[in-house]
Short mmCIF file of C-alpha atoms and ligand atoms in Angstrom, two decimals:
data_model
loop_
_atom_site.label_atom_id
_atom_site.label_comp_id
_atom_site.label_asym_id
_atom_site.label_seq_id
_atom_site.Cartn_x
_atom_site.Cartn_y
_atom_site.Cartn_z
CA MET C 17 14.30 23.74 -5.35
CA LYS C 18 12.10 23.62 -8.41
CA ALA C 19 9.25 25.20 -10.14
CA LEU C 20 6.35 23.13 -11.68
CA ASP C 21 7.74 23.80 -15.06
CA GLU C 22 11.42 22.74 -14.53
CA LEU C 23 10.80 19.84 -14.38
CA THR C 24 13.16 16.82 -16.18
CA PHE C 25 11.04 14.12 -18.27
CA ASP C 26 12.29 11.47 -19.51
CA ASN C 27 9.31 9.47 -20.84
CA ARG C 28 11.37 5.80 -21.65
CA PHE C 29 7.98 2.95 -20.92
CA ALA C 30 5.78 5.41 -23.48
CA ARG C 31 8.88 4.58 -25.77
CA LEU C 32 8.85 1.08 -25.75
CA GLY C 33 5.81 2.41 -28.15
CA ASP C 34 2.12 1.35 -28.94
CA ALA C 35 2.09 -2.20 -27.56
CA PHE C 36 2.62 -1.69 -24.07
CA SER C 37 0.35 1.72 -23.85
CA THR C 38 -1.64 3.83 -25.99
CA HIS C 39 -1.39 7.80 -26.34
CA VAL C 40 -4.57 8.95 -24.53
CA LEU C 41 -5.20 12.96 -23.32
CA PRO C 42 -6.59 13.20 -20.04
CA GLU C 43 -10.03 14.74 -20.03
CA PRO C 44 -10.36 18.06 -17.91
CA LEU C 45 -12.79 18.03 -14.05
CA ASP C 46 -15.03 21.03 -13.45
CA ALA C 47 -13.52 23.84 -12.34
CA PRO C 48 -10.36 21.84 -9.94
CA ARG C 49 -9.56 23.02 -7.13
CA LEU C 50 -7.03 21.32 -4.26
CA VAL C 51 -7.74 19.66 -1.43
CA VAL C 52 -4.97 18.20 -0.53
CA ALA C 53 -1.30 17.90 -1.49
CA SER C 54 1.92 15.96 0.65
CA ASN C 55 4.86 17.69 0.99
CA ALA C 56 6.93 14.37 1.68
CA ALA C 57 5.87 13.45 -1.96
CA MET C 58 6.88 17.41 -3.56
CA ALA C 59 10.21 16.67 -2.23
CA LEU C 60 10.56 13.63 -4.67
CA LEU C 61 9.83 15.54 -7.03
CA ASP C 62 12.14 18.78 -5.53
CA LEU C 63 9.17 20.07 -5.62
CA ASP C 64 8.15 23.71 -3.37
CA PRO C 65 5.00 23.03 -1.37
CA ALA C 66 4.37 26.03 -1.93
CA VAL C 67 2.87 25.26 -5.90
CA ALA C 68 0.78 22.99 -4.58
CA GLU C 69 -1.27 26.29 -3.70
CA THR C 70 -0.77 28.10 -7.24
CA PRO C 71 -4.17 27.49 -9.58
CA VAL C 72 -2.08 26.17 -12.03
CA PHE C 73 -0.86 22.61 -9.68
CA ALA C 74 -5.19 21.88 -9.73
CA GLU C 75 -4.18 22.91 -13.04
CA LEU C 76 -2.21 20.46 -14.31
CA PHE C 77 -3.50 17.77 -12.33
CA GLY C 78 -6.96 18.31 -12.12
CA GLY C 79 -5.61 17.40 -16.44
CA HIS C 80 -6.21 21.17 -17.93
CA LYS C 81 -2.96 21.14 -19.25
CA LEU C 82 0.49 19.21 -19.91
CA TRP C 83 3.74 20.13 -19.78
CA ALA C 84 5.41 20.09 -23.39
CA GLU C 85 7.74 16.73 -23.00
CA ALA C 86 4.47 14.38 -21.22
CA GLU C 87 3.12 12.18 -23.00
CA PRO C 88 -0.14 10.80 -21.58
CA ARG C 89 -0.44 6.61 -22.28
CA ALA C 90 -3.07 4.46 -21.20
CA MET C 91 -1.26 0.70 -20.56
CA VAL C 92 -1.85 -2.41 -21.04
CA TYR C 93 -2.03 -5.49 -19.11
CA SER C 94 -4.59 -8.59 -17.91
CA GLY C 95 -4.78 -10.35 -14.47
CA HIS C 96 -5.82 -12.74 -12.20
CA GLN C 97 -9.07 -11.55 -10.94
CA PHE C 98 -10.19 -13.34 -7.41
CA GLY C 99 -8.20 -16.55 -8.98
CA GLY C 100 -10.06 -16.26 -12.45
CA TYR C 101 -8.17 -14.64 -15.80
CA THR C 102 -9.10 -11.33 -17.22
CA PRO C 103 -7.58 -11.28 -20.98
CA GLN C 104 -7.35 -8.26 -20.88
CA LEU C 105 -7.38 -4.72 -18.44
CA GLY C 106 -5.41 -1.58 -18.67
CA ASP C 107 -5.43 1.62 -16.83
CA GLY C 108 -8.93 2.28 -17.77
CA ARG C 109 -9.29 5.43 -15.95
CA GLY C 110 -6.06 6.26 -14.88
CA LEU C 111 -2.47 7.84 -17.32
CA LEU C 112 0.87 7.56 -17.29
CA LEU C 113 1.50 11.13 -18.20
CA GLY C 114 5.26 10.53 -17.97
CA GLU C 115 8.30 9.91 -15.94
CA VAL C 116 9.55 12.37 -14.14
CA TYR C 117 13.58 12.74 -12.78
CA ASN C 118 14.71 14.53 -9.32
CA GLN C 119 18.23 16.03 -7.94
CA ALA C 120 18.88 13.11 -6.43
CA GLY C 121 19.08 10.83 -10.10
CA GLU C 122 15.77 8.62 -8.81
CA HIS C 123 13.30 8.87 -11.54
CA TRP C 124 9.06 8.73 -11.00
CA ASP C 125 6.86 7.75 -13.06
CA LEU C 126 3.37 10.48 -12.46
CA HIS C 127 0.39 8.79 -13.27
CA LEU C 128 -2.63 10.57 -12.77
CA LYS C 129 -6.52 8.43 -11.83
CA GLY C 130 -9.13 9.45 -12.86
CA ALA C 131 -8.14 11.09 -16.18
CA GLY C 132 -10.51 9.87 -18.66
CA MET C 133 -11.71 7.02 -20.65
CA THR C 134 -8.99 5.39 -22.74
CA PRO C 135 -9.35 1.95 -25.03
CA TYR C 136 -8.60 -0.09 -21.26
CA SER C 137 -12.33 1.21 -19.74
CA ARG C 138 -14.45 -1.42 -20.35
CA MET C 139 -17.51 -0.52 -19.25
CA GLY C 140 -16.29 2.38 -16.95
CA ASP C 141 -16.56 5.60 -16.77
CA GLY C 142 -13.03 6.35 -16.73
CA ARG C 143 -14.05 8.49 -13.76
CA ALA C 144 -12.56 8.31 -10.19
CA VAL C 145 -14.27 10.25 -6.77
CA LEU C 146 -12.82 11.99 -3.97
CA ARG C 147 -14.37 9.19 -1.71
CA SER C 148 -11.91 6.84 -3.47
CA SER C 149 -9.31 9.69 -4.45
CA ILE C 150 -8.40 10.57 -0.81
CA ARG C 151 -8.81 7.07 -0.04
CA GLU C 152 -6.28 6.43 -2.01
CA PHE C 153 -4.34 9.31 -0.65
CA LEU C 154 -3.94 8.99 3.12
CA ALA C 155 -2.82 5.18 2.43
CA SER C 156 -0.28 5.15 0.15
CA GLU C 157 1.38 8.25 2.33
CA ALA C 158 0.16 6.65 6.18
CA LEU C 159 2.09 3.68 4.74
CA HIS C 160 5.61 4.73 4.01
CA ALA C 161 5.06 6.75 7.69
CA LEU C 162 4.32 3.23 8.16
CA GLY C 163 8.23 2.25 7.02
CA ILE C 164 6.00 -0.21 4.51
CA PRO C 165 6.65 -0.08 0.90
CA SER C 166 3.98 1.01 -1.35
CA SER C 167 3.23 3.91 -4.28
CA ARG C 168 3.49 7.17 -3.18
CA ALA C 169 0.69 10.45 -3.59
CA LEU C 170 0.93 12.98 -4.75
CA CYS C 171 -2.13 15.26 -3.85
CA VAL C 172 -5.45 15.19 -4.45
CA ILE C 173 -7.79 17.20 -6.62
CA GLY C 174 -10.98 17.92 -6.81
CA SER C 175 -14.21 18.73 -9.01
CA ASP C 176 -17.59 19.84 -9.85
CA THR C 177 -17.72 16.72 -12.54
CA PRO C 178 -21.02 14.44 -11.38
CA VAL C 179 -20.08 10.88 -11.75
CA TRP C 180 -22.87 8.50 -11.53
CA ARG C 181 -21.40 5.61 -8.81
CA GLU C 182 -24.18 4.15 -5.67
CA LYS C 183 -25.60 8.28 -5.59
CA GLN C 184 -23.86 10.92 -7.51
CA GLU C 185 -20.77 11.51 -5.95
CA ARG C 186 -18.17 14.61 -8.07
CA GLY C 187 -14.95 13.78 -9.59
CA ALA C 188 -11.62 13.52 -9.33
CA MET C 189 -8.29 12.91 -9.45
CA VAL C 190 -5.35 11.71 -7.37
CA LEU C 191 -1.58 11.84 -8.95
CA ARG C 192 0.36 9.07 -7.68
CA LEU C 193 4.39 8.88 -8.06
CA ALA C 194 5.93 5.77 -8.21
CA HIS C 195 9.07 3.70 -9.99
CA SER C 196 7.33 2.07 -12.42
CA HIS C 197 3.84 1.02 -12.42
CA ILE C 198 4.71 -1.99 -14.26
CA ARG C 199 2.23 -4.99 -12.17
CA PHE C 200 2.46 -8.68 -13.17
CA GLY C 201 -0.40 -8.74 -15.39
CA HIS C 202 2.14 -6.85 -17.27
CA PHE C 203 4.06 -9.81 -18.18
CA GLU C 204 0.64 -12.23 -18.04
CA TYR C 205 -0.28 -10.14 -20.63
CA PHE C 206 1.98 -10.39 -23.35
CA TYR C 207 2.34 -14.26 -22.12
CA TYR C 208 -1.08 -15.56 -22.49
CA THR C 209 -1.85 -13.31 -25.57
CA LYS C 210 1.39 -15.34 -27.25
CA LYS C 211 4.01 -12.03 -27.84
CA PRO C 212 6.91 -12.76 -26.63
CA GLU C 213 8.89 -10.44 -28.48
CA GLN C 214 7.34 -7.80 -26.50
CA GLN C 215 6.98 -9.75 -22.26
CA ALA C 216 11.26 -10.68 -23.82
CA GLU C 217 10.87 -6.78 -24.34
CA LEU C 218 9.24 -5.73 -20.99
CA ALA C 219 11.84 -7.82 -18.76
CA GLU C 220 14.90 -6.39 -20.89
CA HIS C 221 12.91 -3.47 -19.69
CA VAL C 222 12.65 -3.70 -16.54
CA LEU C 223 16.10 -5.41 -15.58
CA ASN C 224 18.23 -2.45 -16.35
CA LEU C 225 15.93 -0.01 -15.14
CA HIS C 226 14.55 -1.19 -11.97
CA TYR C 227 16.42 -4.66 -10.50
CA PRO C 228 20.53 -3.49 -12.67
CA GLU C 229 22.01 -5.49 -9.90
CA CYS C 230 20.57 -8.56 -11.38
CA ARG C 231 22.32 -8.50 -15.02
CA GLU C 232 25.09 -9.21 -12.57
CA GLN C 233 24.96 -12.48 -11.66
CA PRO C 234 24.82 -15.51 -13.65
CA GLU C 235 21.05 -15.86 -14.90
CA PRO C 236 19.54 -12.00 -14.21
CA TYR C 237 16.23 -13.33 -14.90
CA LEU C 238 15.71 -15.44 -12.43
CA ALA C 239 18.36 -13.49 -9.66
CA MET C 240 14.80 -10.85 -10.30
CA PHE C 241 12.19 -13.02 -9.70
CA ARG C 242 14.13 -14.45 -6.53
CA GLU C 243 13.75 -10.33 -5.58
CA ILE C 244 10.41 -9.49 -6.40
CA VAL C 245 10.09 -13.18 -4.29
CA GLU C 246 11.83 -11.44 -1.30
CA ARG C 247 10.43 -8.14 -1.89
CA ASN C 248 6.88 -9.54 -2.14
CA ALA C 249 6.85 -11.46 1.35
CA GLU C 250 8.94 -8.66 3.25
CA MET C 251 6.12 -5.94 1.89
CA ILE C 252 3.29 -8.80 3.40
CA ALA C 253 5.64 -9.44 6.36
CA LYS C 254 5.02 -5.32 7.06
CA TRP C 255 0.56 -5.48 6.12
CA GLN C 256 0.63 -8.35 8.35
CA ALA C 257 2.65 -7.18 11.91
CA TYR C 258 0.19 -4.10 11.27
CA GLY C 259 -2.41 -5.19 10.44
CA PHE C 260 -3.01 -3.63 7.13
CA CYS C 261 -5.78 -6.07 4.93
CA HIS C 262 -5.26 -3.91 1.06
CA GLY C 263 -8.32 -6.21 0.01
CA VAL C 264 -8.10 -6.57 -3.68
CA MET C 265 -5.15 -8.61 -4.23
CA ASN C 266 -5.80 -8.92 -7.71
CA THR C 267 -2.09 -9.86 -9.76
CA ASP C 268 -3.53 -7.05 -12.24
CA ASN C 269 -2.72 -4.76 -8.52
CA MET C 270 0.64 -6.38 -7.77
CA SER C 271 3.87 -3.41 -8.54
CA ILE C 272 6.61 -5.61 -10.05
CA LEU C 273 8.84 -3.57 -7.72
CA GLY C 274 7.03 -5.12 -4.42
CA ILE C 275 5.64 -2.38 -3.26
CA THR C 276 1.89 -2.05 -2.08
CA PHE C 277 -0.04 -0.92 -5.03
CA ASP C 278 -4.10 0.34 -6.55
CA PHE C 279 -5.10 1.75 -3.27
CA GLY C 280 -9.46 0.71 -3.06
CA PRO C 281 -11.66 -0.98 -0.59
CA PHE C 282 -8.29 -2.02 2.57
CA ALA C 283 -8.42 -1.31 5.43
CA PHE C 284 -6.11 -1.24 8.73
CA LEU C 285 -7.59 -3.64 11.54
CA ASP C 286 -9.60 -1.77 14.43
CA ASP C 287 -9.88 -4.66 16.58
CA PHE C 288 -8.02 -7.83 16.37
CA ASP C 289 -8.98 -10.39 13.98
CA ALA C 290 -7.50 -12.81 12.20
CA HIS C 291 -10.25 -14.04 9.74
CA PHE C 292 -11.55 -9.76 8.79
CA ILE C 293 -12.59 -9.41 5.21
CA CYS C 294 -11.91 -5.30 4.61
CA ASN C 295 -13.87 -6.28 0.92
CA HIS C 296 -17.51 -5.90 1.16
CA SER C 297 -17.74 -7.72 -2.59
CA ASP C 298 -15.09 -10.25 -1.64
CA HIS C 299 -17.50 -12.73 -0.25
CA GLU C 300 -15.82 -15.77 0.07
CA GLY C 301 -12.63 -14.20 2.04
CA ARG C 302 -10.45 -15.15 -0.56
CA TYR C 303 -8.31 -11.49 0.73
CA SER C 304 -9.45 -12.29 4.22
CA PHE C 305 -5.97 -10.05 6.53
CA SER C 306 -5.05 -13.65 6.65
CA ASN C 307 -5.40 -15.49 3.60
CA GLN C 308 -3.06 -12.53 2.99
CA VAL C 309 -0.35 -14.79 3.20
CA PRO C 310 -0.54 -17.64 0.82
CA ILE C 311 -2.19 -15.38 -1.81
CA GLY C 312 0.29 -13.83 -1.38
CA GLN C 313 2.39 -16.66 -2.56
CA TRP C 314 -0.59 -17.16 -4.96
CA ASN C 315 0.63 -14.01 -7.20
CA LEU C 316 4.48 -14.86 -7.36
CA SER C 317 3.22 -18.35 -8.94
CA ALA C 318 1.26 -16.85 -11.44
CA LEU C 319 4.30 -14.20 -12.16
CA ALA C 320 6.17 -17.42 -12.45
CA GLN C 321 3.97 -19.00 -15.06
CA ALA C 322 4.28 -16.33 -17.17
CA LEU C 323 8.21 -15.99 -16.70
CA THR C 324 8.18 -19.72 -17.63
CA PRO C 325 9.87 -18.94 -21.25
CA PHE C 326 12.94 -17.28 -19.74
CA ILE C 327 13.23 -19.78 -16.54
CA SER C 328 13.23 -23.37 -15.96
CA VAL C 329 10.08 -24.43 -14.13
CA ASP C 330 12.94 -25.81 -11.37
CA ALA C 331 14.39 -22.88 -11.00
CA LEU C 332 11.06 -20.94 -10.93
CA LYS C 333 9.88 -23.95 -7.90
CA GLU C 334 13.09 -23.44 -6.19
CA ALA C 335 12.57 -19.49 -6.20
CA LEU C 336 8.81 -19.60 -4.41
CA GLY C 337 9.76 -21.68 -1.64
CA LEU C 338 12.00 -19.02 0.05
CA TYR C 339 8.17 -17.05 0.31
CA LEU C 340 7.39 -18.33 3.53
CA PRO C 341 10.51 -18.98 5.70
CA LEU C 342 11.02 -15.45 4.47
CA TYR C 343 7.69 -13.84 5.51
CA GLN C 344 7.90 -15.84 8.48
CA ALA C 345 11.26 -13.96 9.31
CA HIS C 346 10.68 -11.16 8.56
CA TYR C 347 6.86 -11.16 10.27
CA LEU C 348 8.66 -12.55 13.72
CA ASP C 349 11.16 -10.26 13.51
CA LEU C 350 9.04 -6.86 13.35
CA MET C 351 6.78 -8.75 16.09
CA ARG C 352 9.13 -9.54 18.76
CA ARG C 353 9.96 -5.57 17.96
CA ARG C 354 6.80 -4.57 18.04
CA LEU C 355 6.84 -6.61 22.04
CA GLY C 356 9.74 -5.02 22.71
CA LEU C 357 12.53 -7.55 22.28
CA THR C 358 15.46 -7.11 21.27
CA THR C 359 16.87 -11.21 20.53
CA ALA C 360 15.21 -13.64 19.60
CA GLU C 361 14.17 -17.20 20.69
CA ASP C 362 12.21 -20.32 19.63
CA ASP C 363 9.80 -19.91 21.61
CA ASP C 364 9.13 -16.36 20.49
CA GLN C 365 6.44 -17.53 17.39
CA PRO C 366 4.12 -19.44 19.75
CA LEU C 367 4.12 -16.19 22.39
CA VAL C 368 2.68 -14.75 19.31
CA GLU C 369 0.10 -16.34 18.85
CA ARG C 370 -1.38 -17.32 21.59
CA LEU C 371 -1.45 -13.21 22.18
CA LEU C 372 -3.35 -12.71 18.99
CA LYS C 373 -5.53 -15.66 19.87
CA LEU C 374 -6.75 -13.37 23.50
CA MET C 375 -6.90 -10.26 21.87
CA GLN C 376 -8.95 -12.22 18.61
CA ASN C 377 -11.56 -13.30 20.95
CA SER C 378 -11.86 -9.99 23.62
CA GLY C 379 -11.60 -7.81 20.41
CA VAL C 380 -9.23 -6.54 21.50
CA ASP C 381 -7.53 -2.61 19.78
CA TYR C 382 -5.08 -3.77 17.36
CA THR C 383 -2.43 -0.76 17.59
CA LEU C 384 -3.72 0.16 20.84
CA PHE C 385 -2.59 -2.32 22.42
CA PHE C 386 0.98 -2.10 21.50
CA ARG C 387 1.60 1.14 21.80
CA ARG C 388 0.44 1.07 25.40
CA LEU C 389 2.93 -2.47 25.52
CA GLY C 390 5.33 0.32 25.15
CA ASP C 391 4.26 3.30 27.66
CA GLU C 392 5.28 1.04 30.77
CA SER C 393 7.63 -0.84 32.62
CA ALA C 394 6.29 -5.00 31.09
CA ALA C 395 5.00 -5.89 34.33
CA LEU C 396 2.53 -2.13 34.96
CA ALA C 397 1.50 -2.00 30.83
CA VAL C 398 0.30 -6.11 31.63
CA ALA C 399 -1.77 -5.26 34.86
CA ARG C 400 -2.77 -1.88 32.90
CA LEU C 401 -4.08 -3.77 29.48
CA ARG C 402 -5.41 -7.16 31.04
CA ASP C 403 -8.46 -4.99 31.86
CA ASP C 404 -9.86 -5.47 27.45
CA PHE C 405 -9.57 -9.00 27.84
CA VAL C 406 -12.45 -11.60 28.16
CA ASP C 407 -10.45 -14.81 28.71
CA LEU C 408 -8.57 -13.22 32.23
CA ALA C 409 -6.91 -16.14 33.42
CA GLY C 410 -6.35 -17.18 30.20
CA PHE C 411 -3.97 -13.38 29.48
CA ASP C 412 -2.97 -13.57 33.12
CA ALA C 413 -0.86 -16.84 31.92
CA TRP C 414 0.26 -15.78 28.79
CA ALA C 415 1.34 -12.04 30.52
CA GLU C 416 3.36 -14.46 33.32
CA GLN C 417 5.02 -16.09 29.97
CA TYR C 418 5.95 -12.42 28.58
CA LYS C 419 7.11 -10.75 31.58
CA ALA C 420 9.28 -13.37 32.06
CA ARG C 421 10.77 -13.18 27.98
CA VAL C 422 11.23 -9.29 29.13
CA ALA C 423 13.59 -10.51 32.00
CA ARG C 424 15.59 -12.63 29.84
CA ASP C 425 15.51 -10.34 27.09
CA GLY C 426 17.69 -8.31 29.94
CA ASN C 427 16.99 -5.06 28.60
CA ASP C 428 15.47 -2.73 31.85
CA ASN C 429 15.97 0.41 31.00
CA GLN C 430 12.06 1.86 30.97
CA GLU C 431 13.11 4.77 28.92
CA GLN C 432 14.58 2.69 26.29
CA ARG C 433 12.00 -0.32 26.03
CA ARG C 434 9.54 3.30 25.41
CA GLU C 435 11.95 4.58 22.40
CA ARG C 436 12.86 1.38 21.22
CA MET C 437 8.28 0.43 21.32
CA HIS C 438 7.27 3.65 20.15
CA ALA C 439 9.68 3.79 16.88
CA VAL C 440 7.64 0.62 15.83
CA ASN C 441 4.08 0.94 17.56
CA PRO C 442 2.39 3.62 16.05
CA LEU C 443 -0.04 6.24 17.68
CA TYR C 444 -2.07 7.51 14.61
CA ILE C 445 -3.20 4.35 12.00
CA LEU C 446 -5.62 5.04 9.19
CA ARG C 447 -9.08 3.79 10.99
CA ASN C 448 -11.54 3.51 8.30
CA TYR C 449 -13.62 6.06 10.47
CA LEU C 450 -11.12 8.33 10.64
CA ALA C 451 -11.44 8.42 6.67
CA GLN C 452 -14.98 8.58 6.65
CA ASN C 453 -15.27 11.69 8.82
CA ALA C 454 -12.12 13.51 5.96
CA ILE C 455 -14.06 12.35 3.23
CA ALA C 456 -17.67 13.49 4.87
CA ALA C 457 -16.27 16.74 5.58
CA ALA C 458 -14.42 16.78 2.36
CA GLU C 459 -17.63 15.79 -0.21
CA SER C 460 -18.97 19.66 1.55
CA GLY C 461 -16.49 21.73 1.09
CA ASP C 462 -15.02 21.24 3.41
CA TYR C 463 -11.02 20.19 3.51
CA SER C 464 -9.12 20.88 6.88
CA GLU C 465 -10.04 17.16 7.83
CA VAL C 466 -7.76 15.09 5.62
CA ARG C 467 -5.31 17.51 5.48
CA ARG C 468 -5.35 17.60 9.60
CA LEU C 469 -5.39 13.72 9.45
CA HIS C 470 -2.57 13.15 6.82
CA GLU C 471 -0.14 15.40 8.88
CA ALA C 472 -0.55 13.02 12.07
CA LEU C 473 -0.19 10.12 10.08
CA SER C 474 3.05 11.79 8.36
CA LYS C 475 4.40 11.47 11.96
CA PRO C 476 2.09 8.23 13.08
CA PHE C 477 4.86 6.57 15.69
CA GLU C 478 5.67 10.63 17.40
CA GLU C 479 3.06 11.36 20.04
CA GLN C 480 1.90 15.54 18.39
CA ALA C 481 -0.65 17.84 20.38
CA GLY C 482 -4.08 18.95 19.65
CA MET C 483 -3.96 15.16 17.65
CA GLU C 484 -5.41 12.76 20.33
CA GLN C 485 -8.74 12.35 18.18
CA TYR C 486 -7.03 10.07 16.11
CA ALA C 487 -5.17 8.26 18.74
CA GLN C 488 -8.65 7.20 19.57
CA ARG C 489 -10.93 3.43 19.34
CA PRO C 490 -13.56 3.85 17.12
CA PRO C 491 -16.75 4.29 17.60
CA ASP C 492 -18.95 1.73 16.58
CA TRP C 493 -20.62 2.76 13.64
CA GLY C 494 -16.38 3.13 12.78
CA LYS C 495 -16.29 -0.38 13.60
CA HIS C 496 -18.72 -1.81 10.53
CA LEU C 497 -18.03 0.38 7.05
CA GLU C 498 -19.25 -1.70 4.51
CA ILE C 499 -16.34 -0.55 2.07
CA SER C 500 -16.80 -1.96 -1.74
CA CYS C 501 -15.08 -1.84 -4.95
CA SER C 502 -16.74 1.50 -6.42
CA SER C 503 -14.60 3.73 -6.64
P1 LIG Y 640 -9.49 -1.73 -10.14
O1 LIG Y 640 -10.51 -3.08 -9.27
O2 LIG Y 640 -9.37 -0.56 -9.36
O3 LIG Y 640 -7.85 -2.39 -10.00
O4 LIG Y 640 -9.82 -2.14 -11.15
C1 LIG Y 640 -9.44 -2.69 -12.55
C2 LIG Y 640 -9.86 -2.61 -13.74
O5 LIG Y 640 -11.15 -2.18 -14.11
C3 LIG Y 640 -8.69 -1.89 -13.90
O6 LIG Y 640 -8.98 -2.49 -15.15
C4 LIG Y 640 -9.55 -0.02 -14.46
O7 LIG Y 640 -7.72 0.37 -15.25
C5 LIG Y 640 -10.65 -0.69 -14.39
N1 LIG Y 640 -11.24 0.72 -13.86
C6 LIG Y 640 -12.17 0.82 -12.74
N2 LIG Y 640 -12.07 1.44 -12.05
C7 LIG Y 640 -13.00 1.96 -13.26
C8 LIG Y 640 -13.53 3.07 -13.79
N3 LIG Y 640 -14.42 3.56 -13.49
N4 LIG Y 640 -13.09 3.02 -15.67
C9 LIG Y 640 -12.47 2.83 -16.28
N5 LIG Y 640 -12.29 2.17 -16.09
C10 LIG Y 640 -11.73 1.39 -14.49
MG1 LIG Y 641 -6.85 -1.56 -10.11
#
């Protein structure tokens, strides 16, 4: 266990120089205080969880203090936003403080979001509000606990600093951790500004530090792109299987590591709805729940375009062709497991599709359906779940097929079925209304609810005493919350 002043820095991105990022100091928040910290994330830095409660912790992550070895930098990138190219974006309110090595030899970027104005702030104020910082914190740690690749969050620091959005709010900072903060948009920036030397340097950097195994391949850059395609296919399959809607899949929000990144108006589905749009500002539904799959491919194509200086167009196209079949294989594998199946049959895909259509038509709670399906034998569970469906004849027909499929699967020990299914079907999910309740309490100075919710979500598959309120269907108001980009 380390104390805060014992972290070991090695700032590899900063060393790429001024063409890639700009030195900027964090702008401190007034009266910084700890809102919530993640013990699991603290462990990634070998930090003793107790240090989160010390005043110096809030000072460091509230922008007042810096380690001597830190080199805070705002990164430059660009990206396609809602399908159109924006030539210059960048860290407008976040700073890469430095890269820290842990005892296992892993390195973690420390990225402080809400740290004030930078050369890339455009019209923004460089700040993040408490509401969005809590949402990013909870989502990062909840996704990780579900087994969905994501950036991590160490803590949220609240303050007295006023920040104006639609109304006056309070400024906050979230300390984000990832092995890299490089986005698809970094490659697009150097491609479209026609800076081949820097682009080559960036590609070398990513290959050497993040895809070293691709070095051994005959075409290292192609191998790296293929790996990025594979990771995205798997990540998005997990989003779809667990009902996660990212909301702003712009290429500047897509990580080069294939992890969920840059949380805004995200949501987990309550009722199953394939057409759900979580971002109130997404009028055309470009990033609706089911569109995430083709948009994943669209984003990879945008990255492929930026990699044309290194890889032939034919090879890029071939690699892009891997995306959809890989996505489908991962998705089906997960959905089979969510249904308790241990074998594969050709008709499993239509079995899943028919179920989702029935759930869609009846507004069935996506998370609780699967959890309850595993509570009992297939026959008892479907008999109990039947009441949630409007099209009873349709559900009965599906239930017969499901029971027959479970019988063919052959693993009919009920104890094992429950264990197997509960291990992949969460009881606790980050529902918008739960986040909203925790935010409302935090805005009035009570951080206990955020901390409790975080605790429940950090073990989403395990039933925890006293956490029943997080395993309910949302109240009616909770289903229609409008979350915009303003954060
Ligand atoms: P986002 O929608 O959060 O991914 O942000 C898109 C771009 O706008 C990024 O370049 C951000 O750094 C920038 N940005 C978002 N909010 C602010 C803000 N309050 N101040 C400055 N820049 C911002
Ligand atoms: Mg962003």
